């Protein structure tokens, strides 16, 4: 079957107008999902075609030829690559073999969303044939895939990505440094080398290949730098401490989620947003974000940042107690203290919106969580030697497995690679199942965006030899 055309970018859904309620109307219909309004703009014919193809995911997304698939560990069959970066002119893909995943029936929540609302004033929200959508312009040609600099972790399941556009990388790097210095006074002069060595421009361009502009990339870049400042200054290398962390995180969170209080106390809070570099960075980055993202996207991000801060607090509690958690406890913490706020805004950075009803679906939440967990274990593995040479004891998955399961450092590290690989394959399988069950263009583009973020995150860790080096375990 020929590959399906890439759908046009999805923009924030326009609220539908509701018909007035007659004077003697029956009891009002409960609020209905806004998703059909967003979906219907693509036309019922688009959904019908997507549904017909859903049983053949390979036909929906296409498979770049000649893309290598990393070998699976012994006794584990390696599935075909999912989320492999596209061939020239194609979008990032989520792909599974048509013979291995049949299109599952949508769950009750997805069925409700795809069916559309009923009741007074909702006729315009049902899926009905509409005018043909405009044919999107073909995406710019992408550079060929190649192996990044740096050494990949042997046996780690990952996909290569195209080299990030050097023009975009340079411009994002220039803008983020100007923002850090001129707008938020983020760091003193002696931190400049470390800031430059973070290579955040390369990071964000690799993770968001579908961003329509540098302005969109800057949304993610400011938030990434702000989150890193909070982690470093409150928790880690640059004066961080578990003592009093809860207070610092809560006050910083109000830079993302504004405080509404009395006139007498409002100025005190407003002044506090400039008290330190993390709060200045949070405030500024969020101001830029809400100018582009919808209220729903902003609230989603705030929720995920609250999750992140809760994970910080759990790790701080273990440090205060001088306790190494059980492995499952550590992995539970890592589902909160992880990269989730980054891939979850992939639609905002891409210039479209995944409707809130679809984002909240348990199947979508599972995909996002698995992707975020896998990418965070990548960080544990690549930063392992860096953390061993830092002051104090840093918890990461190899350290916890070695302590709790009585393994050598090498064996604990290699087992952590296996944990990562299992999470990656679970993520890819869950994403493929959801793509088959939910043939909505914005949902499928979001899934491709999350897969691209996962691959870009590995690329950055692997290629950032300023920060990371591998242990001598092979």
Short mmCIF file of C-alpha atoms in Angstrom, two decimals:
data_model
loop_
_atom_site.label_atom_id
_atom_site.label_comp_id
_atom_site.label_asym_id
_atom_site.label_seq_id
_atom_site.Cartn_x
_atom_site.Cartn_y
_atom_site.Cartn_z
CA UNK A 1 0.00 0.00 0.00
CA UNK A 2 1.28 3.49 -0.66
CA UNK A 3 2.28 5.61 2.31
CA UNK A 4 -0.41 7.95 3.56
CA UNK A 5 0.08 11.68 3.05
CA UNK A 6 1.16 13.72 6.06
CA UNK A 7 -1.86 15.58 7.52
CA UNK A 8 -1.80 19.35 7.70
CA UNK A 9 -0.66 20.86 11.03
CA UNK A 10 -3.39 20.93 13.63
CA UNK A 11 -4.02 24.23 15.33
CA UNK A 12 -5.77 24.89 18.59
CA UNK A 13 -9.46 23.90 18.26
CA UNK A 14 -11.92 26.75 17.89
CA UNK A 15 -14.72 26.64 20.48
CA UNK A 16 -17.95 25.64 18.81
CA UNK A 17 -21.00 27.85 19.07
CA UNK A 18 -23.90 26.26 20.93
CA UNK A 19 -27.51 26.77 19.94
CA UNK A 20 -29.63 28.74 22.43
CA UNK A 21 -31.73 26.67 24.80
CA UNK A 22 -35.50 27.02 24.19
CA UNK A 23 -37.60 28.44 26.99
CA UNK A 24 -39.16 25.07 27.82
CA UNK A 25 -36.27 22.88 26.85
CA UNK A 26 -35.56 19.69 28.76
CA UNK A 27 -32.76 19.61 31.28
CA UNK A 28 -29.51 20.89 29.66
CA UNK A 29 -27.19 18.35 28.12
CA UNK A 30 -24.00 17.81 30.17
CA UNK A 31 -20.83 19.41 28.78
CA UNK A 32 -19.55 17.55 25.75
CA UNK A 33 -16.09 16.83 24.45
CA UNK A 34 -14.53 19.49 22.26
CA UNK A 35 -12.57 16.88 20.33
CA UNK A 36 -15.09 16.18 17.54
CA UNK A 37 -15.02 19.87 16.62
CA UNK A 38 -11.27 19.68 16.17
CA UNK A 39 -11.43 16.35 14.39
CA UNK A 40 -14.30 17.22 12.06
CA UNK A 41 -12.27 19.93 10.38
CA UNK A 42 -10.31 17.13 8.73
CA UNK A 43 -13.47 15.62 7.27
CA UNK A 44 -15.08 12.27 7.87
CA UNK A 45 -13.40 10.96 4.73
CA UNK A 46 -9.99 11.49 6.35
CA UNK A 47 -10.97 9.48 9.42
CA UNK A 48 -12.53 6.77 7.26
CA UNK A 49 -9.36 6.40 5.24
CA UNK A 50 -7.23 6.39 8.39
CA UNK A 51 -9.45 3.78 10.02
CA UNK A 52 -9.26 1.58 6.93
CA UNK A 53 -5.48 1.75 7.09
CA UNK A 54 -5.20 1.38 10.88
CA UNK A 55 -4.75 -2.38 10.64
CA UNK A 56 -1.66 -1.75 8.53
CA UNK A 57 0.43 0.73 10.49
CA UNK A 58 3.31 0.29 8.09
CA UNK A 59 1.12 1.69 5.30
CA UNK A 60 -0.06 4.57 7.47
CA UNK A 61 3.39 5.86 8.34
CA UNK A 62 5.81 4.31 5.84
CA UNK A 63 9.17 2.75 6.66
CA UNK A 64 12.44 4.42 5.72
CA UNK A 65 14.53 1.99 3.73
CA UNK A 66 17.89 0.88 5.00
CA UNK A 67 17.28 1.99 8.60
CA UNK A 68 19.25 -0.26 10.94
CA UNK A 69 17.48 -1.94 13.83
CA UNK A 70 19.61 -2.35 16.96
CA UNK A 71 19.89 -5.99 18.01
CA UNK A 72 17.86 -7.24 20.92
CA UNK A 73 19.52 -8.85 23.93
CA UNK A 74 19.90 -12.64 23.71
CA UNK A 75 16.61 -14.55 23.95
CA UNK A 76 14.59 -11.41 23.14
CA UNK A 77 13.32 -11.02 19.61
CA UNK A 78 14.01 -7.54 18.31
CA UNK A 79 10.86 -5.80 17.01
CA UNK A 80 11.13 -3.62 13.96
CA UNK A 81 12.09 -0.04 14.82
CA UNK A 82 9.39 2.29 16.05
CA UNK A 83 9.88 6.02 15.97
CA UNK A 84 12.86 5.70 13.58
CA UNK A 85 13.69 9.10 12.09
CA UNK A 86 12.29 9.56 8.61
CA UNK A 87 13.85 9.19 5.23
CA UNK A 88 14.39 12.44 3.32
CA UNK A 89 11.12 14.30 2.95
CA UNK A 90 9.22 12.14 5.44
CA UNK A 91 8.00 12.85 8.95
CA UNK A 92 9.20 10.91 12.02
CA UNK A 93 7.34 7.63 12.18
CA UNK A 94 5.84 5.18 14.61
CA UNK A 95 5.79 1.81 12.94
CA UNK A 96 5.13 -1.83 13.68
CA UNK A 97 4.76 -4.72 11.26
CA UNK A 98 1.22 -5.13 9.98
CA UNK A 99 1.30 -8.82 10.84
CA UNK A 100 2.05 -8.24 14.52
CA UNK A 101 -0.50 -5.60 15.54
CA UNK A 102 -4.09 -5.77 14.45
CA UNK A 103 -6.15 -2.64 14.90
CA UNK A 104 -7.70 -2.93 18.37
CA UNK A 105 -11.18 -1.66 19.03
CA UNK A 106 -11.09 1.77 20.65
CA UNK A 107 -11.72 1.71 24.39
CA UNK A 108 -14.84 3.31 25.80
CA UNK A 109 -13.21 6.72 26.20
CA UNK A 110 -11.87 6.80 22.65
CA UNK A 111 -15.17 5.51 21.28
CA UNK A 112 -17.00 8.36 22.99
CA UNK A 113 -14.60 10.93 21.59
CA UNK A 114 -14.61 9.58 18.05
CA UNK A 115 -18.41 9.13 18.08
CA UNK A 116 -18.97 12.76 19.01
CA UNK A 117 -21.50 14.42 21.31
CA UNK A 118 -25.29 14.30 21.22
CA UNK A 119 -28.02 16.56 22.48
CA UNK A 120 -29.16 20.10 21.84
CA UNK A 121 -26.71 22.35 20.05
CA UNK A 122 -24.27 19.60 19.13
CA UNK A 123 -25.25 18.81 15.54
CA UNK A 124 -22.38 20.91 14.26
CA UNK A 125 -19.90 18.89 16.31
CA UNK A 126 -20.62 15.53 14.69
CA UNK A 127 -18.24 14.06 12.17
CA UNK A 128 -19.67 14.90 8.77
CA UNK A 129 -18.16 15.32 5.33
CA UNK A 130 -16.48 18.68 4.94
CA UNK A 131 -14.53 20.39 2.23
CA UNK A 132 -11.26 18.75 1.30
CA UNK A 133 -8.45 20.07 3.50
CA UNK A 134 -5.76 22.01 1.76
CA UNK A 135 -2.88 19.87 0.58
CA UNK A 136 0.03 20.59 2.91
CA UNK A 137 3.30 21.73 1.44
CA UNK A 138 5.90 18.96 1.36
CA UNK A 139 8.25 19.06 4.35
CA UNK A 140 11.78 20.28 3.73
CA UNK A 141 14.29 17.63 2.79
CA UNK A 142 15.98 16.17 5.83
CA UNK A 143 19.67 15.32 5.99
CA UNK A 144 20.52 11.67 5.74
CA UNK A 145 20.71 9.57 8.88
CA UNK A 146 24.13 8.86 10.24
CA UNK A 147 25.83 7.80 13.40
CA UNK A 148 26.31 10.65 15.87
CA UNK A 149 29.60 11.49 17.46
CA UNK A 150 30.34 9.88 20.78
CA UNK A 151 30.09 6.24 21.75
CA UNK A 152 26.69 4.60 22.16
CA UNK A 153 26.15 2.33 25.13
CA UNK A 154 26.69 -1.23 23.86
CA UNK A 155 23.41 -3.13 23.74
CA UNK A 156 21.24 -0.06 24.36
CA UNK A 157 18.14 -0.13 22.16
CA UNK A 158 17.93 3.17 20.26
CA UNK A 159 17.41 4.66 16.83
CA UNK A 160 19.77 6.96 14.92
CA UNK A 161 18.51 10.42 14.01
CA UNK A 162 19.40 12.93 11.30
CA UNK A 163 22.03 15.46 12.26
CA UNK A 164 20.17 18.53 13.60
CA UNK A 165 20.00 21.46 11.20
CA UNK A 166 23.22 23.39 12.01
CA UNK A 167 21.63 26.74 11.11
CA UNK A 168 18.82 26.20 13.58
CA UNK A 169 21.21 24.87 16.20
CA UNK A 170 23.36 27.97 15.95
CA UNK A 171 20.40 30.35 16.10
CA UNK A 172 18.74 28.60 19.05
CA UNK A 173 22.09 28.55 20.88
CA UNK A 174 22.57 32.28 20.27
CA UNK A 175 19.05 33.19 21.39
CA UNK A 176 19.03 31.04 24.51
CA UNK A 177 22.32 32.49 25.73
CA UNK A 178 21.05 36.04 25.16
CA UNK A 179 17.89 35.16 27.10
CA UNK A 180 19.87 33.59 29.95
CA UNK A 181 22.21 36.57 30.30
CA UNK A 182 20.13 39.59 29.34
CA UNK A 183 16.60 38.66 30.39
CA UNK A 184 16.89 36.47 33.49
CA UNK A 185 20.52 36.80 34.70
CA UNK A 186 20.61 33.03 34.96
CA UNK A 187 24.24 32.35 35.84
CA UNK A 188 27.47 34.06 36.93
CA UNK A 189 30.41 34.38 34.57
CA UNK A 190 32.22 31.31 35.90
CA UNK A 191 29.30 29.07 34.85
CA UNK A 192 29.52 30.10 31.20
CA UNK A 193 31.60 27.16 30.04
CA UNK A 194 29.18 24.71 31.63
CA UNK A 195 26.21 26.51 30.09
CA UNK A 196 27.81 26.34 26.65
CA UNK A 197 28.78 22.70 27.20
CA UNK A 198 25.15 21.76 27.81
CA UNK A 199 24.59 22.18 24.03
CA UNK A 200 20.93 22.92 24.54
CA UNK A 201 20.49 24.22 21.00
CA UNK A 202 21.56 20.88 19.53
CA UNK A 203 19.39 19.10 22.10
CA UNK A 204 16.15 20.89 21.27
CA UNK A 205 16.59 20.91 17.50
CA UNK A 206 17.22 17.14 17.56
CA UNK A 207 14.17 16.51 19.77
CA UNK A 208 11.70 18.65 17.80
CA UNK A 209 12.30 18.02 14.08
CA UNK A 210 8.77 19.17 13.17
CA UNK A 211 9.00 22.59 14.85
CA UNK A 212 7.83 25.11 12.21
CA UNK A 213 10.21 27.87 13.32
CA UNK A 214 13.04 28.84 15.64
CA UNK A 215 10.49 30.76 17.70
CA UNK A 216 8.67 27.48 18.37
CA UNK A 217 11.94 25.76 19.28
CA UNK A 218 12.68 28.54 21.76
CA UNK A 219 9.51 27.66 23.70
CA UNK A 220 10.99 24.28 24.58
CA UNK A 221 14.53 25.60 24.96
CA UNK A 222 13.70 28.22 27.60
CA UNK A 223 11.67 25.72 29.61
CA UNK A 224 14.46 23.13 29.41
CA UNK A 225 17.07 25.61 30.63
CA UNK A 226 14.77 26.84 33.42
CA UNK A 227 14.07 23.29 34.61
CA UNK A 228 17.80 22.53 34.58
CA UNK A 229 18.48 25.67 36.64
CA UNK A 230 15.97 24.56 39.27
CA UNK A 231 17.51 21.10 39.40
CA UNK A 232 21.08 22.42 39.67
CA UNK A 233 20.47 25.28 42.09
CA UNK A 234 17.85 23.67 44.31
CA UNK A 235 18.73 19.97 44.18
CA UNK A 236 22.13 19.25 42.69
CA UNK A 237 25.51 20.70 41.75
CA UNK A 238 25.24 24.44 42.35
CA UNK A 239 24.20 24.81 45.96
CA UNK A 240 21.35 22.30 45.94
CA UNK A 241 20.29 20.60 49.16
CA UNK A 242 17.40 18.43 50.36
CA UNK A 243 17.02 20.75 53.35
CA UNK A 244 14.17 23.16 52.72
CA UNK A 245 13.68 21.89 49.19
CA UNK A 246 9.90 21.71 49.49
CA UNK A 247 9.62 25.40 50.29
CA UNK A 248 11.89 26.40 47.40
CA UNK A 249 10.04 24.23 44.91
CA UNK A 250 6.62 25.42 45.98
CA UNK A 251 7.56 29.09 45.68
CA UNK A 252 9.21 28.44 42.32
CA UNK A 253 6.13 26.59 41.12
CA UNK A 254 4.08 29.75 41.60
CA UNK A 255 6.12 31.25 38.76
CA UNK A 256 4.45 28.62 36.54
CA UNK A 257 1.07 28.45 38.28
CA UNK A 258 0.26 32.01 39.45
CA UNK A 259 -0.78 32.82 42.98
CA UNK A 260 -4.19 34.48 43.38
CA UNK A 261 -4.33 36.21 46.72
CA UNK A 262 -5.40 39.48 48.33
CA UNK A 263 -4.30 42.91 47.16
CA UNK A 264 -2.21 43.35 50.30
CA UNK A 265 -0.07 40.28 49.69
CA UNK A 266 0.00 40.12 45.89
CA UNK A 267 2.99 42.52 45.57
CA UNK A 268 5.08 40.40 47.94
CA UNK A 269 4.52 37.36 45.78
CA UNK A 270 5.21 39.26 42.54
CA UNK A 271 8.50 40.53 43.96
CA UNK A 272 9.49 36.99 45.00
CA UNK A 273 9.47 35.87 41.36
CA UNK A 274 12.70 37.79 40.86
CA UNK A 275 14.38 36.53 44.05
CA UNK A 276 16.68 33.94 42.45
CA UNK A 277 17.73 32.63 39.05
CA UNK A 278 15.42 29.57 38.98
CA UNK A 279 12.32 31.63 39.70
CA UNK A 280 13.32 34.31 37.19
CA UNK A 281 13.84 31.61 34.57
CA UNK A 282 10.55 29.83 35.34
CA UNK A 283 8.59 33.10 35.22
CA UNK A 284 10.06 34.26 31.93
CA UNK A 285 9.91 30.87 30.17
CA UNK A 286 6.28 30.41 31.19
CA UNK A 287 5.35 33.89 29.97
CA UNK A 288 6.68 32.99 26.53
CA UNK A 289 4.91 29.61 26.62
CA UNK A 290 1.42 30.97 27.35
CA UNK A 291 1.72 33.42 24.46
CA UNK A 292 1.82 30.47 22.05
CA UNK A 293 0.21 27.52 23.83
CA UNK A 294 -3.49 27.19 24.54
CA UNK A 295 -4.83 27.34 28.13
CA UNK A 296 -5.21 23.56 28.02
CA UNK A 297 -1.60 23.05 26.94
CA UNK A 298 -0.38 25.43 29.65
CA UNK A 299 -2.36 23.62 32.33
CA UNK A 300 -1.05 20.27 31.09
CA UNK A 301 2.52 21.55 31.42
CA UNK A 302 1.89 22.89 34.95
CA UNK A 303 0.54 19.50 35.96
CA UNK A 304 3.61 17.72 34.64
CA UNK A 305 5.90 20.19 36.40
CA UNK A 306 4.09 19.45 39.67
CA UNK A 307 4.80 15.77 39.02
CA UNK A 308 8.47 16.62 38.47
CA UNK A 309 8.70 18.58 41.71
CA UNK A 310 7.07 15.74 43.65
CA UNK A 311 9.76 13.40 42.30
CA UNK A 312 12.46 15.84 43.44
CA UNK A 313 11.01 15.72 46.95
CA UNK A 314 11.02 11.91 47.10
CA UNK A 315 14.69 11.80 46.12
CA UNK A 316 15.45 14.50 48.68
CA UNK A 317 13.72 12.50 51.39
CA UNK A 318 15.91 9.48 50.66
CA UNK A 319 18.99 11.69 50.84
CA UNK A 320 17.92 13.06 54.23
CA UNK A 321 17.29 9.54 55.52
CA UNK A 322 20.50 8.23 53.89
CA UNK A 323 18.37 5.45 52.43
CA UNK A 324 18.70 3.60 49.16
CA UNK A 325 15.18 2.78 47.97
CA UNK A 326 14.05 -0.54 46.61
CA UNK A 327 14.45 -0.78 42.84
CA UNK A 328 10.71 -0.57 42.23
CA UNK A 329 10.51 2.47 44.53
CA UNK A 330 13.29 4.16 42.60
CA UNK A 331 11.51 3.48 39.31
CA UNK A 332 8.30 4.90 40.79
CA UNK A 333 10.17 8.08 41.70
CA UNK A 334 11.64 8.21 38.20
CA UNK A 335 8.15 8.22 36.69
CA UNK A 336 7.73 11.62 38.32
CA UNK A 337 11.29 12.97 38.42
CA UNK A 338 11.84 12.52 34.71
CA UNK A 339 11.74 14.25 31.33
CA UNK A 340 7.96 14.14 31.01
CA UNK A 341 7.41 17.94 30.82
CA UNK A 342 9.55 17.98 27.65
CA UNK A 343 7.86 15.46 25.32
CA UNK A 344 4.41 16.38 26.63
CA UNK A 345 4.67 19.82 24.96
CA UNK A 346 5.70 18.41 21.59
CA UNK A 347 2.43 19.63 20.05
CA UNK A 348 2.92 23.19 21.28
CA UNK A 349 6.42 23.22 19.84
CA UNK A 350 5.05 21.69 16.64
CA UNK A 351 2.49 24.48 16.24
CA UNK A 352 -0.67 22.39 16.72
CA UNK A 353 -2.69 21.00 19.64
CA UNK A 354 -3.51 17.51 20.81
CA UNK A 355 -7.00 18.05 22.31
CA UNK A 356 -7.21 17.67 26.06
CA UNK A 357 -9.66 14.75 25.83
CA UNK A 358 -7.18 12.73 23.80
CA UNK A 359 -4.19 13.71 25.93
CA UNK A 360 -6.04 12.55 29.05
CA UNK A 361 -6.88 9.11 27.66
CA UNK A 362 -5.24 6.38 29.78
CA UNK A 363 -3.65 4.86 26.68
CA UNK A 364 -2.03 8.19 25.77
CA UNK A 365 -0.91 8.75 29.35
CA UNK A 366 0.71 5.32 29.34
CA UNK A 367 2.60 6.09 26.13
CA UNK A 368 3.88 9.41 27.51
CA UNK A 369 4.88 7.83 30.82
CA UNK A 370 6.76 4.95 29.19
CA UNK A 371 8.58 7.30 26.83
CA UNK A 372 9.54 9.59 29.71
CA UNK A 373 10.69 6.69 31.88
CA UNK A 374 12.87 5.26 29.12
CA UNK A 375 14.49 8.61 28.33
CA UNK A 376 15.26 9.19 31.98
CA UNK A 377 16.99 5.83 32.32
CA UNK A 378 19.08 6.92 29.32
CA UNK A 379 20.17 9.85 31.47
CA UNK A 380 20.98 7.54 34.39
CA UNK A 381 23.19 5.44 32.13
CA UNK A 382 25.05 8.19 30.29
CA UNK A 383 25.57 10.31 33.42
CA UNK A 384 26.70 7.35 35.54
CA UNK A 385 30.44 8.12 35.52
CA UNK A 386 29.82 11.86 35.86
CA UNK A 387 27.77 11.29 39.01
CA UNK A 388 30.31 8.85 40.47
CA UNK A 389 32.89 11.66 40.42
CA UNK A 390 30.54 14.24 41.95
CA UNK A 391 30.42 14.97 45.69
CA UNK A 392 28.09 12.82 47.75
CA UNK A 393 26.13 9.76 46.65
CA UNK A 394 23.93 10.22 43.61
CA UNK A 395 21.10 7.77 43.18
CA UNK A 396 20.71 6.34 39.71
CA UNK A 397 19.36 3.01 38.52
CA UNK A 398 22.73 1.15 38.40
CA UNK A 399 23.61 2.34 41.91
CA UNK A 400 20.22 1.28 43.31
CA UNK A 401 20.30 -2.14 41.60
CA UNK A 402 23.86 -2.79 42.81
CA UNK A 403 22.92 -1.91 46.40
CA UNK A 404 19.53 -3.65 46.59
CA UNK A 405 20.25 -6.73 44.49
CA UNK A 406 23.85 -7.31 45.55
CA UNK A 407 25.29 -7.06 42.05
CA UNK A 408 28.65 -5.77 40.97
CA UNK A 409 28.76 -2.28 39.46
CA UNK A 410 29.19 -3.76 35.99
CA UNK A 411 26.33 -6.26 36.31
CA UNK A 412 24.04 -3.62 37.81
CA UNK A 413 24.82 -1.29 34.92
CA UNK A 414 24.15 -3.98 32.33
CA UNK A 415 20.88 -4.90 34.03
CA UNK A 416 19.90 -1.21 33.89
CA UNK A 417 20.44 -1.34 30.12
CA UNK A 418 17.98 -4.25 30.00
CA UNK A 419 15.45 -2.27 32.04
CA UNK A 420 15.75 0.59 29.57
CA UNK A 421 15.32 -1.70 26.58
CA UNK A 422 12.16 -3.24 28.03
CA UNK A 423 10.69 0.20 28.69
CA UNK A 424 11.52 1.27 25.14
CA UNK A 425 9.83 -1.73 23.58
CA UNK A 426 6.79 -1.30 25.82
CA UNK A 427 6.61 2.34 24.75
CA UNK A 428 6.80 1.46 21.08
CA UNK A 429 4.18 -1.29 21.33
CA UNK A 430 1.81 0.96 23.30
CA UNK A 431 2.27 3.80 20.79
CA UNK A 432 1.55 1.49 17.85
CA UNK A 433 -1.58 0.12 19.50
CA UNK A 434 -2.85 3.61 20.22
CA UNK A 435 -2.10 4.79 16.69
CA UNK A 436 -4.20 1.91 15.36
CA UNK A 437 -7.06 2.53 17.77
CA UNK A 438 -7.19 6.30 17.38
CA UNK A 439 -6.93 7.37 13.71
CA UNK A 440 -7.04 11.07 14.53
CA UNK A 441 -4.37 13.13 12.73
CA UNK A 442 -3.39 15.23 15.74
CA UNK A 443 -3.03 12.13 17.93
CA UNK A 444 -0.90 10.33 15.38
CA UNK A 445 1.27 13.39 14.83
CA UNK A 446 1.68 13.71 18.59
CA UNK A 447 2.78 10.08 18.85
CA UNK A 448 5.36 10.65 16.13
CA UNK A 449 6.53 13.76 17.98
CA UNK A 450 7.01 11.86 21.24
CA UNK A 451 8.97 9.15 19.39
CA UNK A 452 11.15 11.82 17.80
CA UNK A 453 11.77 13.34 21.24
CA UNK A 454 12.84 9.95 22.60
CA UNK A 455 15.33 9.48 19.78
CA UNK A 456 16.61 13.07 19.97
CA UNK A 457 17.13 12.72 23.70
CA UNK A 458 19.37 9.70 23.18
CA UNK A 459 21.24 11.48 20.39
CA UNK A 460 22.06 14.40 22.70
CA UNK A 461 23.23 12.20 25.58
CA UNK A 462 25.37 10.13 23.27
CA UNK A 463 26.92 13.05 21.41
CA UNK A 464 27.51 15.39 24.38
CA UNK A 465 31.01 14.25 25.19
CA UNK A 466 31.60 17.44 27.19
CA UNK A 467 29.24 16.15 29.88
CA UNK A 468 29.18 12.39 29.52
CA UNK A 469 31.53 9.44 29.15
CA UNK A 470 30.92 5.71 29.52
CA UNK A 471 32.22 3.37 32.20
CA UNK A 472 34.77 0.72 31.19
CA UNK A 473 32.43 -2.26 31.46
CA UNK A 474 32.91 -3.87 28.01
#
